[in-house]
C-alpha positions as a printed NumPy array, in Angstrom:
array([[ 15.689,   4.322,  10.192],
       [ 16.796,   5.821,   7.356],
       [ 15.145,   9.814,   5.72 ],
       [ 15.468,  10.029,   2.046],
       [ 14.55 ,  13.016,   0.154],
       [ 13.876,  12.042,  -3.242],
       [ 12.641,  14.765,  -6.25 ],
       [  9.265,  13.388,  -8.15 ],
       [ 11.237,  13.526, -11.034],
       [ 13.428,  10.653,  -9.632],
       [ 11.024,   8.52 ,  -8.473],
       [ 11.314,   4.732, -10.241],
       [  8.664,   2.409, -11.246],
       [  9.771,   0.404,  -8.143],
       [  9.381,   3.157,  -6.047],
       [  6.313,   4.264,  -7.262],
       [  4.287,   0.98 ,  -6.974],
       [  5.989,   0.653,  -2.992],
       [  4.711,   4.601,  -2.314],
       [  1.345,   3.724,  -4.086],
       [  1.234,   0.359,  -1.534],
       [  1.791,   2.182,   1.758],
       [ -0.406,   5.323,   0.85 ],
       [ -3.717,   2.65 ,  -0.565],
       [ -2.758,   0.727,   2.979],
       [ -2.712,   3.966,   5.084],
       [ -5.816,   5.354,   3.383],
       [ -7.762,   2.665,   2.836],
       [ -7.408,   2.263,  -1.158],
       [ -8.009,   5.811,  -1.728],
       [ -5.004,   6.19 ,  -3.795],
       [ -5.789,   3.109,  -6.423],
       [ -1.864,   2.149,  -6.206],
       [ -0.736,   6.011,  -7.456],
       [  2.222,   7.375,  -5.413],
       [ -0.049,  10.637,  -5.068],
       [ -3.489,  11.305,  -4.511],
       [ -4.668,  13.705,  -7.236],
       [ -1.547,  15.807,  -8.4  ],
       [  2.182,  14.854,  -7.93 ],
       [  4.207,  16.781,  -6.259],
       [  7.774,  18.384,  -6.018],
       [  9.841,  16.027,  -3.542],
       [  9.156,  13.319,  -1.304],
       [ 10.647,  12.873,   2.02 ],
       [ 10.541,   8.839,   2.824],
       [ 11.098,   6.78 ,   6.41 ],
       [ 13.035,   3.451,   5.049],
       [ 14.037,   0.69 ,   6.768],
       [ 13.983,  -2.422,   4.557],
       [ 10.922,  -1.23 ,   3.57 ],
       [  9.24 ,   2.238,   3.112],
       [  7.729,   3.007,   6.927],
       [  6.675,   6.778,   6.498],
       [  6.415,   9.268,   3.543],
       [  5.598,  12.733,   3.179],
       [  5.408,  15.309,   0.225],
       [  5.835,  18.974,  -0.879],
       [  4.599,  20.533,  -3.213],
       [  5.334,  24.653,  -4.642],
       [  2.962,  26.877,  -6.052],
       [  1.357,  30.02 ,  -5.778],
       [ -1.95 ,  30.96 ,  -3.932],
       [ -3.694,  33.935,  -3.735],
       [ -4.25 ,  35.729,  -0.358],
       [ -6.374,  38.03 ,  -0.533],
       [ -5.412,  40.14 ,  -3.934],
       [ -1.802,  39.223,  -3.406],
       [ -0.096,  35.998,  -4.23 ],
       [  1.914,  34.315,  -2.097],
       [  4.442,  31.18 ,  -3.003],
       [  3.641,  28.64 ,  -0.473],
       [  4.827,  25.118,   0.187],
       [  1.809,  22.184,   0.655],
       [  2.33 ,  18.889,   2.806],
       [  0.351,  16.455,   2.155],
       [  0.283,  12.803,   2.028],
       [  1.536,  12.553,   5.19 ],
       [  2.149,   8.263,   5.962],
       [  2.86 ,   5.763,   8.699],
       [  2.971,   2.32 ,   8.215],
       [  0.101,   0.798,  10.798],
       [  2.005,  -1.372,  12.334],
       [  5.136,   1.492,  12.673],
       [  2.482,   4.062,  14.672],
       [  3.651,   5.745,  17.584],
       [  7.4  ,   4.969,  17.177],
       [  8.11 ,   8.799,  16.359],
       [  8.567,   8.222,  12.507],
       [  6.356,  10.967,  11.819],
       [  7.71 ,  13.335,  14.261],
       [ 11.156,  12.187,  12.236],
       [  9.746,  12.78 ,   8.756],
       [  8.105,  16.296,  10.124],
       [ 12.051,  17.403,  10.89 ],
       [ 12.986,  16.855,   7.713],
       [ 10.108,  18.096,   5.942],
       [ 10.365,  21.392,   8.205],
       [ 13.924,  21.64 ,   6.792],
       [ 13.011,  21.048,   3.145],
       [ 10.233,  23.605,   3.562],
       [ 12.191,  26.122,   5.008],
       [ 14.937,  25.918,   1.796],
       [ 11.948,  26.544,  -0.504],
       [ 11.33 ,  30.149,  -1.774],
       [  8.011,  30.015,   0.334],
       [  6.096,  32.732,   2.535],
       [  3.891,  29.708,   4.441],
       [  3.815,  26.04 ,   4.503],
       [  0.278,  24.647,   4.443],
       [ -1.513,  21.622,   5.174],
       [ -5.488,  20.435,   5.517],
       [ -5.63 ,  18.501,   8.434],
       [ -6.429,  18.734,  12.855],
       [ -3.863,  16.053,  13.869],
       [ -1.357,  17.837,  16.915],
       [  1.731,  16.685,  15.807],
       [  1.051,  19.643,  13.082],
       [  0.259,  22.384,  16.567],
       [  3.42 ,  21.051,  17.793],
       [  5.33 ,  21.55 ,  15.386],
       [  4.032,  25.598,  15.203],
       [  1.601,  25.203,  12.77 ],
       [ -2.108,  27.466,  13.486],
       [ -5.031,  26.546,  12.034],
       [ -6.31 ,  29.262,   9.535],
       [-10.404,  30.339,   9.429],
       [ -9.781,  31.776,   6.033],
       [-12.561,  31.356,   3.02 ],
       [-10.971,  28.903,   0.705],
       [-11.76 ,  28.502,  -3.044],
       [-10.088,  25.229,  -4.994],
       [-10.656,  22.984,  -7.874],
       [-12.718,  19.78 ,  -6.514],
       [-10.898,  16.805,  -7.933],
       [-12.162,  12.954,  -7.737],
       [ -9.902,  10.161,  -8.744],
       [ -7.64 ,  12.33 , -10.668],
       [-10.522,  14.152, -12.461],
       [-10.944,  17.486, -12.594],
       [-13.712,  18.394, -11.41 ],
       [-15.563,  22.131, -10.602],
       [-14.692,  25.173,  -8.838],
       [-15.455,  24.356,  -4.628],
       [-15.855,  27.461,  -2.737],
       [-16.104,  26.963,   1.902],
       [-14.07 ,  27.186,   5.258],
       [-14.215,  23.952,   6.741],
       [-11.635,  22.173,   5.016],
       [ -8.749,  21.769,   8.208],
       [ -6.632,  24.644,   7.202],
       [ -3.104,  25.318,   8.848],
       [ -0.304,  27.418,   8.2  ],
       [  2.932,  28.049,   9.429],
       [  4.908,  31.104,   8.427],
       [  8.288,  30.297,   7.217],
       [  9.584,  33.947,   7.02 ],
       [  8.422,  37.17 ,   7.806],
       [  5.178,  37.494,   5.893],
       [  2.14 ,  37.5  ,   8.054],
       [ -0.974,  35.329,   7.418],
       [ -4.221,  37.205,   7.12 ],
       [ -6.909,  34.878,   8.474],
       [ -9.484,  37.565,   7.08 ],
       [ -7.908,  37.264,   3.23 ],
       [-10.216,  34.792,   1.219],
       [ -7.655,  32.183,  -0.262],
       [ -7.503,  31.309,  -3.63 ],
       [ -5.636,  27.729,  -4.076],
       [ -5.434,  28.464,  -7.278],
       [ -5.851,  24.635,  -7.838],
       [ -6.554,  21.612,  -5.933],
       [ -6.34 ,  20.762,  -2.247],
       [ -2.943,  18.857,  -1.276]])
């Protein structure tokens, strides 16, 4: 098995429609054959064999924490092929991403899920009022304000979370 790190920028029309495949297979359609689920994101780390078996992404931005912004990485999209479950391509692809995230001129790395291969890998999850833009197929759509959205963060430097700090996404989930 082979990790490539490939920049959205990069990404061909070949490439695209085989991302768009394995994400609408791993998420039952959700994606409508996009590469990405409502926003595209910075780089892509892919499992290949012949085909594409795994795929994760990152994305940059800024968030606020409290009244202070913070530049923070987001993983999300996180793919196995079905039949490719439990052969340790995600705990591959989670190497590499960790890597790639830790190059990045980021205070935390977040993600919205519960699975543990994120707890093993150090990430906490985070009670922290959230506010984001609610999106539907690639629509905006209003301003969502709550706390039960699967939160985690890992600190990749010497910044501290503050699990009392509302967070402002400043944008979309990932």
């Amino acid at each position: 098995m082979q990790i490539e790190r490939i920049e959205e920028a990069r990404l061909t029309p070949e490439l695209e429609a085989e991302l768009g495949a394995l994400l609408d297979l791993c998420f039952s359609g959700t994606f409508e054959g996009r590469s990405f689920f409502m926003q595209r994101h910075h780089v892509r780390l892919i499992a290949r064999e012949e085909a594409i078996i795994g795929h994760m992404a990152l994305s940059l931005r800024a968030i606020r924490l409290g009244e202070d912004l913070a530049t923070i990485a987001g993983l999300a999209e996180v793919a196995t092929h079905p039949d490719r479950r439990g052969e340790g391509i995600a705990g591959r692809l989670m190497e590499a991403m960790l890597e790639e995230a830790r190059a990045m001129p980021a205070d935390f790395l977040l993600l919205f899920g519960d699975r543990p291969i994120y707890a093993g890998h150090g990430f906490v999850p985070a009670p922290n009022p959230l506010r984001w833009v609610e999106m539907a197929g690639a629509r905006t759509g209003w301003v969502a304000e709550g706390s039960e959205r699967g939160l985690m963060v890992l600190p990749l430097g010497a910044r501290a979370w503050d699990d009392d700090a509302p967070v402002d996404l400043l944008g979309h989930l990932f």
